[in-house]
């Protein structure tokens, strides 16, 4: 009898990068929405990227507090099938993106288990807002990717001829950034996370809650009166949070503090123009994480910078 051979490692076409978008909550619609928003950005990449998704098989559908964070961590780590795909003979990914906007334990736990980079969308977007990642990657995953770009002395992305600063409608002083998020729990949690990342200088103005949950952004595809009413309520709360946020002078970058907020990017940007007559750049955290994948690969790095 022939000995049973171990499964071969998944081998994508040469030069192709395989990325797992890991959603630790159990909402499949949220996972699908994040993937729909990030996949079109891949056409701007300078290498071939295959994106696969994972949704936790059980646990909270919306991660709203410390208990949900712990529960979602346990569910993912107990998923034996996923663990086989992440390490060992069945391993098939080059990068993992943990798609929960929080100081999520999976980033460090999986990072310690695996020999591939594990990127959190919270950490990636904070790095992007504070100017760490390359202009090329940010332009590539921006809606204005085809516009000419320049950089300021701080390394931030500007929008070429359409730059708000060039138009003179941006407040003077250092460029600042903020996070707009869901429930009040996240104000302290994320502020502490920013501090731990060493990014809590004068450029960071704070975290602003809308009072929503991640589940509020994905109530089904059918358009009816209830859905329309819900969408109006979401926009009202986001607008109010933006009003408080923009009372801080010099805000240039706003991070959407939930992976499920991607569909609100244009609304948030338009609200800023309406309230202040100034343009801001809205950062989708999932796109920010994908830009880090591009940066790592372009530089040939295979470990997450500490």
PDB file of C-alpha atoms in Angstrom:
ATOM      1  CA  UNK A   1       0.000   0.000   0.000  1.00  0.00           C
ATOM      2  CA  UNK A   2       1.334   3.395  -0.957  1.00  0.00           C
ATOM      3  CA  UNK A   3       1.919   5.895   1.793  1.00  0.00           C
ATOM      4  CA  UNK A   4      -0.619   8.700   1.842  1.00  0.00           C
ATOM      5  CA  UNK A   5       0.943  11.905   0.576  1.00  0.00           C
ATOM      6  CA  UNK A   6       0.569  15.136   2.495  1.00  0.00           C
ATOM      7  CA  UNK A   7      -1.540  17.754   0.707  1.00  0.00           C
ATOM      8  CA  UNK A   8       0.517  20.099  -1.419  1.00  0.00           C
ATOM      9  CA  UNK A   9       0.674  23.766  -0.602  1.00  0.00           C
ATOM     10  CA  UNK A  10      -1.657  25.886  -2.719  1.00  0.00           C
ATOM     11  CA  UNK A  11       0.345  27.461  -5.542  1.00  0.00           C
ATOM     12  CA  UNK A  12      -1.221  30.442  -7.309  1.00  0.00           C
ATOM     13  CA  UNK A  13       0.236  31.539 -10.652  1.00  0.00           C
ATOM     14  CA  UNK A  14       3.783  32.822 -10.396  1.00  0.00           C
ATOM     15  CA  UNK A  15       3.862  36.424  -9.248  1.00  0.00           C
ATOM     16  CA  UNK A  16       0.359  36.232  -7.758  1.00  0.00           C
ATOM     17  CA  UNK A  17      -0.275  37.241  -4.139  1.00  0.00           C
ATOM     18  CA  UNK A  18      -2.966  35.386  -2.186  1.00  0.00           C
ATOM     19  CA  UNK A  19      -4.720  37.423   0.525  1.00  0.00           C
ATOM     20  CA  UNK A  20      -7.312  36.271   3.055  1.00  0.00           C
ATOM     21  CA  UNK A  21      -9.802  38.910   4.201  1.00  0.00           C
ATOM     22  CA  UNK A  22     -10.789  37.527   7.607  1.00  0.00           C
ATOM     23  CA  UNK A  23     -14.000  38.864   9.146  1.00  0.00           C
ATOM     24  CA  UNK A  24     -14.119  37.723  12.796  1.00  0.00           C
ATOM     25  CA  UNK A  25     -17.815  38.480  13.146  1.00  0.00           C
ATOM     26  CA  UNK A  26     -20.425  36.101  11.731  1.00  0.00           C
ATOM     27  CA  UNK A  27     -22.109  38.493   9.286  1.00  0.00           C
ATOM     28  CA  UNK A  28     -21.606  37.176   5.771  1.00  0.00           C
ATOM     29  CA  UNK A  29     -23.296  40.241   4.191  1.00  0.00           C
ATOM     30  CA  UNK A  30     -20.691  42.432   5.888  1.00  0.00           C
ATOM     31  CA  UNK A  31     -17.856  40.285   4.548  1.00  0.00           C
ATOM     32  CA  UNK A  32     -19.315  40.435   1.049  1.00  0.00           C
ATOM     33  CA  UNK A  33     -19.766  44.204   1.262  1.00  0.00           C
ATOM     34  CA  UNK A  34     -16.134  44.731   2.281  1.00  0.00           C
ATOM     35  CA  UNK A  35     -14.938  42.512  -0.559  1.00  0.00           C
ATOM     36  CA  UNK A  36     -17.130  44.305  -3.118  1.00  0.00           C
ATOM     37  CA  UNK A  37     -15.596  47.631  -2.177  1.00  0.00           C
ATOM     38  CA  UNK A  38     -11.960  46.531  -2.167  1.00  0.00           C
ATOM     39  CA  UNK A  39     -11.877  44.242  -5.228  1.00  0.00           C
ATOM     40  CA  UNK A  40     -12.223  47.090  -7.791  1.00  0.00           C
ATOM     41  CA  UNK A  41      -9.166  48.741  -6.214  1.00  0.00           C
ATOM     42  CA  UNK A  42      -7.012  45.747  -7.131  1.00  0.00           C
ATOM     43  CA  UNK A  43      -6.950  46.811 -10.788  1.00  0.00           C
ATOM     44  CA  UNK A  44      -4.520  49.566  -9.773  1.00  0.00           C
ATOM     45  CA  UNK A  45      -2.038  47.142  -8.192  1.00  0.00           C
ATOM     46  CA  UNK A  46       1.341  46.562  -9.793  1.00  0.00           C
ATOM     47  CA  UNK A  47       1.121  42.837  -9.060  1.00  0.00           C
ATOM     48  CA  UNK A  48      -1.601  40.203  -9.347  1.00  0.00           C
ATOM     49  CA  UNK A  49      -3.604  39.822  -6.117  1.00  0.00           C
ATOM     50  CA  UNK A  50      -6.143  37.089  -5.373  1.00  0.00           C
ATOM     51  CA  UNK A  51      -8.544  37.980  -2.561  1.00  0.00           C
ATOM     52  CA  UNK A  52     -10.440  35.300  -0.655  1.00  0.00           C
ATOM     53  CA  UNK A  53     -12.795  35.902   2.250  1.00  0.00           C
ATOM     54  CA  UNK A  54     -13.605  34.225   5.543  1.00  0.00           C
ATOM     55  CA  UNK A  55     -16.537  34.849   7.887  1.00  0.00           C
ATOM     56  CA  UNK A  56     -16.585  33.465  11.418  1.00  0.00           C
ATOM     57  CA  UNK A  57     -18.934  30.443  11.477  1.00  0.00           C
ATOM     58  CA  UNK A  58     -20.637  31.591  14.686  1.00  0.00           C
ATOM     59  CA  UNK A  59     -20.391  34.230  17.378  1.00  0.00           C
ATOM     60  CA  UNK A  60     -21.438  37.890  17.291  1.00  0.00           C
ATOM     61  CA  UNK A  61     -22.770  39.337  14.043  1.00  0.00           C
ATOM     62  CA  UNK A  62     -21.650  42.759  15.225  1.00  0.00           C
ATOM     63  CA  UNK A  63     -18.624  43.260  17.481  1.00  0.00           C
ATOM     64  CA  UNK A  64     -19.661  45.980  19.920  1.00  0.00           C
ATOM     65  CA  UNK A  65     -17.645  45.486  23.130  1.00  0.00           C
ATOM     66  CA  UNK A  66     -14.838  43.578  24.858  1.00  0.00           C
ATOM     67  CA  UNK A  67     -16.993  40.472  25.274  1.00  0.00           C
ATOM     68  CA  UNK A  68     -17.687  40.368  21.541  1.00  0.00           C
ATOM     69  CA  UNK A  69     -13.998  40.826  20.769  1.00  0.00           C
ATOM     70  CA  UNK A  70     -13.097  37.856  22.977  1.00  0.00           C
ATOM     71  CA  UNK A  71     -15.917  35.685  21.625  1.00  0.00           C
ATOM     72  CA  UNK A  72     -14.944  36.394  18.018  1.00  0.00           C
ATOM     73  CA  UNK A  73     -11.307  35.595  18.774  1.00  0.00           C
ATOM     74  CA  UNK A  74     -12.203  32.242  20.333  1.00  0.00           C
ATOM     75  CA  UNK A  75     -14.480  31.238  17.445  1.00  0.00           C
ATOM     76  CA  UNK A  76     -11.824  31.931  14.822  1.00  0.00           C
ATOM     77  CA  UNK A  77      -9.005  30.186  16.693  1.00  0.00           C
ATOM     78  CA  UNK A  78     -11.210  27.125  17.261  1.00  0.00           C
ATOM     79  CA  UNK A  79     -11.989  26.779  13.546  1.00  0.00           C
ATOM     80  CA  UNK A  80      -9.780  23.809  12.644  1.00  0.00           C
ATOM     81  CA  UNK A  81     -10.398  24.099   8.921  1.00  0.00           C
ATOM     82  CA  UNK A  82      -9.240  27.711   8.908  1.00  0.00           C
ATOM     83  CA  UNK A  83      -6.178  26.860  10.971  1.00  0.00           C
ATOM     84  CA  UNK A  84      -5.185  24.211   8.418  1.00  0.00           C
ATOM     85  CA  UNK A  85      -5.410  26.802   5.638  1.00  0.00           C
ATOM     86  CA  UNK A  86      -3.292  29.287   7.581  1.00  0.00           C
ATOM     87  CA  UNK A  87      -0.352  27.091   8.517  1.00  0.00           C
ATOM     88  CA  UNK A  88       0.966  23.608   7.923  1.00  0.00           C
ATOM     89  CA  UNK A  89       0.951  21.596   4.676  1.00  0.00           C
ATOM     90  CA  UNK A  90      -2.391  23.072   3.545  1.00  0.00           C
ATOM     91  CA  UNK A  91      -1.305  26.700   3.991  1.00  0.00           C
ATOM     92  CA  UNK A  92      -2.390  28.781   1.012  1.00  0.00           C
ATOM     93  CA  UNK A  93      -2.137  32.488   1.855  1.00  0.00           C
ATOM     94  CA  UNK A  94       0.613  35.093   1.642  1.00  0.00           C
ATOM     95  CA  UNK A  95      -1.168  37.672   3.824  1.00  0.00           C
ATOM     96  CA  UNK A  96      -4.063  37.794   6.276  1.00  0.00           C
ATOM     97  CA  UNK A  97      -6.142  40.933   6.847  1.00  0.00           C
ATOM     98  CA  UNK A  98      -8.101  40.939  10.129  1.00  0.00           C
ATOM     99  CA  UNK A  99     -11.164  42.978   9.172  1.00  0.00           C
ATOM    100  CA  UNK A 100     -12.396  44.245  12.522  1.00  0.00           C
ATOM    101  CA  UNK A 101     -11.690  47.879  13.360  1.00  0.00           C
ATOM    102  CA  UNK A 102     -10.398  47.342  16.874  1.00  0.00           C
ATOM    103  CA  UNK A 103      -7.338  46.383  18.852  1.00  0.00           C
ATOM    104  CA  UNK A 104      -8.235  42.821  17.962  1.00  0.00           C
ATOM    105  CA  UNK A 105      -6.232  39.987  19.580  1.00  0.00           C
ATOM    106  CA  UNK A 106      -6.247  38.026  16.323  1.00  0.00           C
ATOM    107  CA  UNK A 107      -3.699  40.428  14.843  1.00  0.00           C
ATOM    108  CA  UNK A 108      -1.085  39.586  17.464  1.00  0.00           C
ATOM    109  CA  UNK A 109      -2.126  35.962  18.081  1.00  0.00           C
ATOM    110  CA  UNK A 110      -2.150  34.969  14.413  1.00  0.00           C
ATOM    111  CA  UNK A 111       0.920  37.119  13.842  1.00  0.00           C
ATOM    112  CA  UNK A 112       2.758  35.032  16.418  1.00  0.00           C
ATOM    113  CA  UNK A 113       1.502  31.749  14.966  1.00  0.00           C
ATOM    114  CA  UNK A 114       2.113  32.348  11.278  1.00  0.00           C
ATOM    115  CA  UNK A 115       5.136  33.052   9.129  1.00  0.00           C
ATOM    116  CA  UNK A 116       3.206  35.533   6.961  1.00  0.00           C
ATOM    117  CA  UNK A 117       2.175  39.136   7.698  1.00  0.00           C
ATOM    118  CA  UNK A 118      -1.107  39.562   9.596  1.00  0.00           C
ATOM    119  CA  UNK A 119      -2.498  43.056   9.098  1.00  0.00           C
ATOM    120  CA  UNK A 120      -5.241  44.670  11.170  1.00  0.00           C
ATOM    121  CA  UNK A 121      -7.469  47.220   9.457  1.00  0.00           C
ATOM    122  CA  UNK A 122      -7.277  49.471  12.528  1.00  0.00           C
ATOM    123  CA  UNK A 123      -3.486  49.526  12.593  1.00  0.00           C
ATOM    124  CA  UNK A 124      -3.220  49.903   8.815  1.00  0.00           C
ATOM    125  CA  UNK A 125      -5.549  52.899   8.606  1.00  0.00           C
ATOM    126  CA  UNK A 126      -3.875  54.672  11.538  1.00  0.00           C
ATOM    127  CA  UNK A 127      -0.520  54.213   9.814  1.00  0.00           C
ATOM    128  CA  UNK A 128      -1.967  55.592   6.595  1.00  0.00           C
ATOM    129  CA  UNK A 129      -3.542  58.641   8.249  1.00  0.00           C
ATOM    130  CA  UNK A 130      -0.304  59.443  10.057  1.00  0.00           C
ATOM    131  CA  UNK A 131       1.669  59.308   6.826  1.00  0.00           C
ATOM    132  CA  UNK A 132       3.715  56.113   7.127  1.00  0.00           C
ATOM    133  CA  UNK A 133       2.746  54.280   3.951  1.00  0.00           C
ATOM    134  CA  UNK A 134       3.827  55.113   0.430  1.00  0.00           C
ATOM    135  CA  UNK A 135       2.230  57.724  -1.777  1.00  0.00           C
ATOM    136  CA  UNK A 136       2.031  55.141  -4.569  1.00  0.00           C
ATOM    137  CA  UNK A 137      -0.022  52.693  -2.520  1.00  0.00           C
ATOM    138  CA  UNK A 138      -2.357  55.392  -1.235  1.00  0.00           C
ATOM    139  CA  UNK A 139      -2.905  56.776  -4.722  1.00  0.00           C
ATOM    140  CA  UNK A 140      -3.462  53.283  -6.075  1.00  0.00           C
ATOM    141  CA  UNK A 141      -6.334  52.621  -3.706  1.00  0.00           C
ATOM    142  CA  UNK A 142      -7.824  56.092  -3.821  1.00  0.00           C
ATOM    143  CA  UNK A 143     -10.855  56.999  -5.929  1.00  0.00           C
ATOM    144  CA  UNK A 144      -8.572  59.668  -7.406  1.00  0.00           C
ATOM    145  CA  UNK A 145      -5.901  57.135  -8.394  1.00  0.00           C
ATOM    146  CA  UNK A 146      -5.594  58.519 -11.915  1.00  0.00           C
ATOM    147  CA  UNK A 147      -5.073  62.117 -10.750  1.00  0.00           C
ATOM    148  CA  UNK A 148      -1.565  63.593 -10.541  1.00  0.00           C
ATOM    149  CA  UNK A 149      -0.255  63.437  -6.984  1.00  0.00           C
ATOM    150  CA  UNK A 150       2.230  65.269  -4.832  1.00  0.00           C
ATOM    151  CA  UNK A 151       3.330  64.823  -1.240  1.00  0.00           C
ATOM    152  CA  UNK A 152       3.629  67.283   1.582  1.00  0.00           C
ATOM    153  CA  UNK A 153       6.625  67.432   3.887  1.00  0.00           C
ATOM    154  CA  UNK A 154       4.740  65.093   6.228  1.00  0.00           C
ATOM    155  CA  UNK A 155       4.452  62.489   3.478  1.00  0.00           C
ATOM    156  CA  UNK A 156       0.672  62.783   3.119  1.00  0.00           C
ATOM    157  CA  UNK A 157      -1.105  62.242  -0.171  1.00  0.00           C
ATOM    158  CA  UNK A 158      -2.408  65.316  -1.943  1.00  0.00           C
ATOM    159  CA  UNK A 159      -4.656  65.419  -4.989  1.00  0.00           C
ATOM    160  CA  UNK A 160      -2.526  67.210  -7.551  1.00  0.00           C
ATOM    161  CA  UNK A 161      -4.193  70.201  -9.172  1.00  0.00           C
ATOM    162  CA  UNK A 162      -7.337  69.643  -7.112  1.00  0.00           C
ATOM    163  CA  UNK A 163      -5.606  69.689  -3.735  1.00  0.00           C
ATOM    164  CA  UNK A 164      -7.705  71.512  -1.111  1.00  0.00           C
ATOM    165  CA  UNK A 165      -4.568  73.165   0.227  1.00  0.00           C
ATOM    166  CA  UNK A 166      -3.677  74.488  -3.205  1.00  0.00           C
ATOM    167  CA  UNK A 167      -7.179  75.913  -3.462  1.00  0.00           C
ATOM    168  CA  UNK A 168      -6.650  77.683  -0.150  1.00  0.00           C
ATOM    169  CA  UNK A 169      -9.760  76.322   1.536  1.00  0.00           C
ATOM    170  CA  UNK A 170      -7.966  74.162   4.115  1.00  0.00           C
ATOM    171  CA  UNK A 171      -7.256  75.555   7.612  1.00  0.00           C
ATOM    172  CA  UNK A 172      -3.651  76.526   8.190  1.00  0.00           C
ATOM    173  CA  UNK A 173      -1.409  74.492  10.486  1.00  0.00           C
ATOM    174  CA  UNK A 174      -0.481  70.805  10.727  1.00  0.00           C
ATOM    175  CA  UNK A 175      -2.678  68.250   8.996  1.00  0.00           C
ATOM    176  CA  UNK A 176      -4.771  66.373  11.514  1.00  0.00           C
ATOM    177  CA  UNK A 177      -6.849  63.211  11.471  1.00  0.00           C
ATOM    178  CA  UNK A 178      -9.732  61.616  13.325  1.00  0.00           C
ATOM    179  CA  UNK A 179     -11.810  58.446  13.508  1.00  0.00           C
ATOM    180  CA  UNK A 180     -15.585  58.274  13.060  1.00  0.00           C
ATOM    181  CA  UNK A 181     -16.951  55.046  14.482  1.00  0.00           C
ATOM    182  CA  UNK A 182     -20.040  53.220  15.712  1.00  0.00           C
ATOM    183  CA  UNK A 183     -20.902  52.860  19.433  1.00  0.00           C
ATOM    184  CA  UNK A 184     -19.576  54.848  22.384  1.00  0.00           C
ATOM    185  CA  UNK A 185     -17.536  51.845  23.596  1.00  0.00           C
ATOM    186  CA  UNK A 186     -15.121  52.436  20.748  1.00  0.00           C
ATOM    187  CA  UNK A 187     -14.221  55.996  21.741  1.00  0.00           C
ATOM    188  CA  UNK A 188     -12.062  54.881  24.659  1.00  0.00           C
ATOM    189  CA  UNK A 189     -11.033  51.550  23.111  1.00  0.00           C
ATOM    190  CA  UNK A 190      -9.731  53.089  19.888  1.00  0.00           C
ATOM    191  CA  UNK A 191      -8.184  56.120  21.593  1.00  0.00           C
ATOM    192  CA  UNK A 192      -6.217  53.733  23.802  1.00  0.00           C
ATOM    193  CA  UNK A 193      -5.240  51.766  20.710  1.00  0.00           C
ATOM    194  CA  UNK A 194      -3.940  54.883  18.980  1.00  0.00           C
ATOM    195  CA  UNK A 195      -1.913  55.682  22.102  1.00  0.00           C
ATOM    196  CA  UNK A 196      -0.410  52.184  22.152  1.00  0.00           C
ATOM    197  CA  UNK A 197       0.613  52.626  18.528  1.00  0.00           C
ATOM    198  CA  UNK A 198       2.426  55.813  19.511  1.00  0.00           C
ATOM    199  CA  UNK A 199       0.244  57.965  17.246  1.00  0.00           C
ATOM    200  CA  UNK A 200      -1.502  60.075  19.898  1.00  0.00           C
ATOM    201  CA  UNK A 201       0.285  63.334  19.110  1.00  0.00           C
ATOM    202  CA  UNK A 202      -1.308  66.686  18.298  1.00  0.00           C
ATOM    203  CA  UNK A 203      -2.270  65.513  14.806  1.00  0.00           C
ATOM    204  CA  UNK A 204      -4.807  63.038  16.243  1.00  0.00           C
ATOM    205  CA  UNK A 205      -7.979  64.846  17.292  1.00  0.00           C
ATOM    206  CA  UNK A 206      -9.955  61.885  18.648  1.00  0.00           C
ATOM    207  CA  UNK A 207     -12.633  59.246  18.083  1.00  0.00           C
ATOM    208  CA  UNK A 208     -16.224  60.289  17.390  1.00  0.00           C
ATOM    209  CA  UNK A 209     -19.124  57.887  17.886  1.00  0.00           C
ATOM    210  CA  UNK A 210     -22.277  57.754  15.772  1.00  0.00           C
ATOM    211  CA  UNK A 211     -24.150  55.543  18.245  1.00  0.00           C
ATOM    212  CA  UNK A 212     -24.626  52.894  15.549  1.00  0.00           C
ATOM    213  CA  UNK A 213     -23.459  49.272  15.356  1.00  0.00           C
ATOM    214  CA  UNK A 214     -21.769  47.428  12.520  1.00  0.00           C
ATOM    215  CA  UNK A 215     -24.994  45.491  11.939  1.00  0.00           C
ATOM    216  CA  UNK A 216     -26.826  48.739  11.141  1.00  0.00           C
ATOM    217  CA  UNK A 217     -24.927  49.063   7.865  1.00  0.00           C
ATOM    218  CA  UNK A 218     -26.120  45.725   6.467  1.00  0.00           C
ATOM    219  CA  UNK A 219     -29.867  45.315   6.765  1.00  0.00           C
ATOM    220  CA  UNK A 220     -30.428  43.416   3.521  1.00  0.00           C
ATOM    221  CA  UNK A 221     -30.485  44.209  -0.185  1.00  0.00           C
ATOM    222  CA  UNK A 222     -34.225  44.759  -0.587  1.00  0.00           C
ATOM    223  CA  UNK A 223     -35.175  48.425  -0.835  1.00  0.00           C
ATOM    224  CA  UNK A 224     -38.399  49.141   1.078  1.00  0.00           C
ATOM    225  CA  UNK A 225     -39.749  51.914   3.286  1.00  0.00           C
ATOM    226  CA  UNK A 226     -38.167  50.429   6.397  1.00  0.00           C
ATOM    227  CA  UNK A 227     -34.770  50.265   4.712  1.00  0.00           C
ATOM    228  CA  UNK A 228     -35.087  53.843   3.431  1.00  0.00           C
ATOM    229  CA  UNK A 229     -36.007  55.045   6.921  1.00  0.00           C
ATOM    230  CA  UNK A 230     -33.041  53.150   8.388  1.00  0.00           C
ATOM    231  CA  UNK A 231     -30.627  54.642   5.854  1.00  0.00           C
ATOM    232  CA  UNK A 232     -31.883  58.136   6.646  1.00  0.00           C
ATOM    233  CA  UNK A 233     -31.319  57.527  10.366  1.00  0.00           C
ATOM    234  CA  UNK A 234     -27.793  56.254   9.705  1.00  0.00           C
ATOM    235  CA  UNK A 235     -26.933  59.345   7.679  1.00  0.00           C
ATOM    236  CA  UNK A 236     -28.411  61.633  10.328  1.00  0.00           C
ATOM    237  CA  UNK A 237     -26.219  60.082  13.022  1.00  0.00           C
ATOM    238  CA  UNK A 238     -23.116  60.088  10.831  1.00  0.00           C
ATOM    239  CA  UNK A 239     -23.713  63.725   9.942  1.00  0.00           C
ATOM    240  CA  UNK A 240     -24.040  64.682  13.625  1.00  0.00           C
ATOM    241  CA  UNK A 241     -20.800  62.871  14.482  1.00  0.00           C
ATOM    242  CA  UNK A 242     -19.081  64.642  11.584  1.00  0.00           C
ATOM    243  CA  UNK A 243     -20.348  67.989  12.852  1.00  0.00           C
ATOM    244  CA  UNK A 244     -18.658  67.347  16.216  1.00  0.00           C
ATOM    245  CA  UNK A 245     -15.521  66.021  14.559  1.00  0.00           C
ATOM    246  CA  UNK A 246     -15.133  69.005  12.245  1.00  0.00           C
ATOM    247  CA  UNK A 247     -15.275  71.454  15.124  1.00  0.00           C
ATOM    248  CA  UNK A 248     -11.621  70.454  15.505  1.00  0.00           C
ATOM    249  CA  UNK A 249      -9.500  72.654  13.261  1.00  0.00           C
ATOM    250  CA  UNK A 250      -7.255  71.324  10.506  1.00  0.00           C
ATOM    251  CA  UNK A 251      -8.760  67.844  10.072  1.00  0.00           C
ATOM    252  CA  UNK A 252      -7.583  66.516   6.715  1.00  0.00           C
ATOM    253  CA  UNK A 253      -8.089  62.754   7.102  1.00  0.00           C
ATOM    254  CA  UNK A 254     -11.075  60.882   8.540  1.00  0.00           C
ATOM    255  CA  UNK A 255     -10.852  57.135   9.097  1.00  0.00           C
ATOM    256  CA  UNK A 256     -14.075  55.150   8.899  1.00  0.00           C
ATOM    257  CA  UNK A 257     -13.850  53.217  12.157  1.00  0.00           C
ATOM    258  CA  UNK A 258     -15.769  50.145  11.037  1.00  0.00           C
ATOM    259  CA  UNK A 259     -15.113  47.751   8.179  1.00  0.00           C
ATOM    260  CA  UNK A 260     -18.806  47.899   7.319  1.00  0.00           C
ATOM    261  CA  UNK A 261     -18.910  51.675   6.773  1.00  0.00           C
ATOM    262  CA  UNK A 262     -17.415  51.578   3.275  1.00  0.00           C
ATOM    263  CA  UNK A 263     -20.620  52.566   1.489  1.00  0.00           C
ATOM    264  CA  UNK A 264     -20.650  55.849   3.461  1.00  0.00           C
ATOM    265  CA  UNK A 265     -17.314  57.102   2.143  1.00  0.00           C
ATOM    266  CA  UNK A 266     -18.802  59.546  -0.363  1.00  0.00           C
ATOM    267  CA  UNK A 267     -21.470  60.715   2.082  1.00  0.00           C
ATOM    268  CA  UNK A 268     -18.838  61.486   4.732  1.00  0.00           C
ATOM    269  CA  UNK A 269     -16.709  63.367   2.214  1.00  0.00           C
ATOM    270  CA  UNK A 270     -19.686  65.366   0.913  1.00  0.00           C
ATOM    271  CA  UNK A 271     -20.805  66.142   4.470  1.00  0.00           C
ATOM    272  CA  UNK A 272     -17.411  67.666   5.239  1.00  0.00           C
ATOM    273  CA  UNK A 273     -17.658  69.932   2.198  1.00  0.00           C
ATOM    274  CA  UNK A 274     -21.208  70.909   3.132  1.00  0.00           C
ATOM    275  CA  UNK A 275     -20.337  71.728   6.747  1.00  0.00           C
ATOM    276  CA  UNK A 276     -16.949  73.406   6.270  1.00  0.00           C
ATOM    277  CA  UNK A 277     -16.500  74.076   2.527  1.00  0.00           C
ATOM    278  CA  UNK A 278     -13.262  72.081   2.868  1.00  0.00           C
ATOM    279  CA  UNK A 279     -12.345  68.755   1.349  1.00  0.00           C
ATOM    280  CA  UNK A 280     -11.115  65.867   3.447  1.00  0.00           C
ATOM    281  CA  UNK A 281      -9.750  62.477   2.516  1.00  0.00           C
ATOM    282  CA  UNK A 282     -11.831  59.604   3.879  1.00  0.00           C
ATOM    283  CA  UNK A 283      -9.869  56.429   4.587  1.00  0.00           C
ATOM    284  CA  UNK A 284     -11.549  53.052   4.194  1.00  0.00           C
ATOM    285  CA  UNK A 285      -9.673  50.776   6.642  1.00  0.00           C
ATOM    286  CA  UNK A 286      -9.987  47.667   4.471  1.00  0.00           C
ATOM    287  CA  UNK A 287      -8.472  49.502   1.515  1.00  0.00           C
ATOM    288  CA  UNK A 288      -5.753  50.819   3.839  1.00  0.00           C
ATOM    289  CA  UNK A 289      -4.878  47.247   4.820  1.00  0.00           C
ATOM    290  CA  UNK A 290      -4.755  46.196   1.183  1.00  0.00           C
ATOM    291  CA  UNK A 291      -2.407  49.101   0.482  1.00  0.00           C
ATOM    292  CA  UNK A 292      -0.076  47.695   3.133  1.00  0.00           C
ATOM    293  CA  UNK A 293      -0.127  44.343   1.353  1.00  0.00           C
ATOM    294  CA  UNK A 294       0.997  46.174  -1.762  1.00  0.00           C
ATOM    295  CA  UNK A 295       3.717  48.033   0.164  1.00  0.00           C
ATOM    296  CA  UNK A 296       5.053  44.866   1.776  1.00  0.00           C
ATOM    297  CA  UNK A 297       5.197  43.055  -1.530  1.00  0.00           C
ATOM    298  CA  UNK A 298       6.725  45.989  -3.404  1.00  0.00           C
ATOM    299  CA  UNK A 299       9.478  46.263  -0.784  1.00  0.00           C
ATOM    300  CA  UNK A 300       9.944  42.517  -0.443  1.00  0.00           C
ATOM    301  CA  UNK A 301       9.066  42.563   3.262  1.00  0.00           C
ATOM    302  CA  UNK A 302       7.512  39.506   4.864  1.00  0.00           C
ATOM    303  CA  UNK A 303       7.136  40.613   8.449  1.00  0.00           C
ATOM    304  CA  UNK A 304       4.929  43.245  10.033  1.00  0.00           C
ATOM    305  CA  UNK A 305       6.920  46.294  11.222  1.00  0.00           C
ATOM    306  CA  UNK A 306       6.710  46.796  14.992  1.00  0.00           C
TER     307      UNK A 306
END
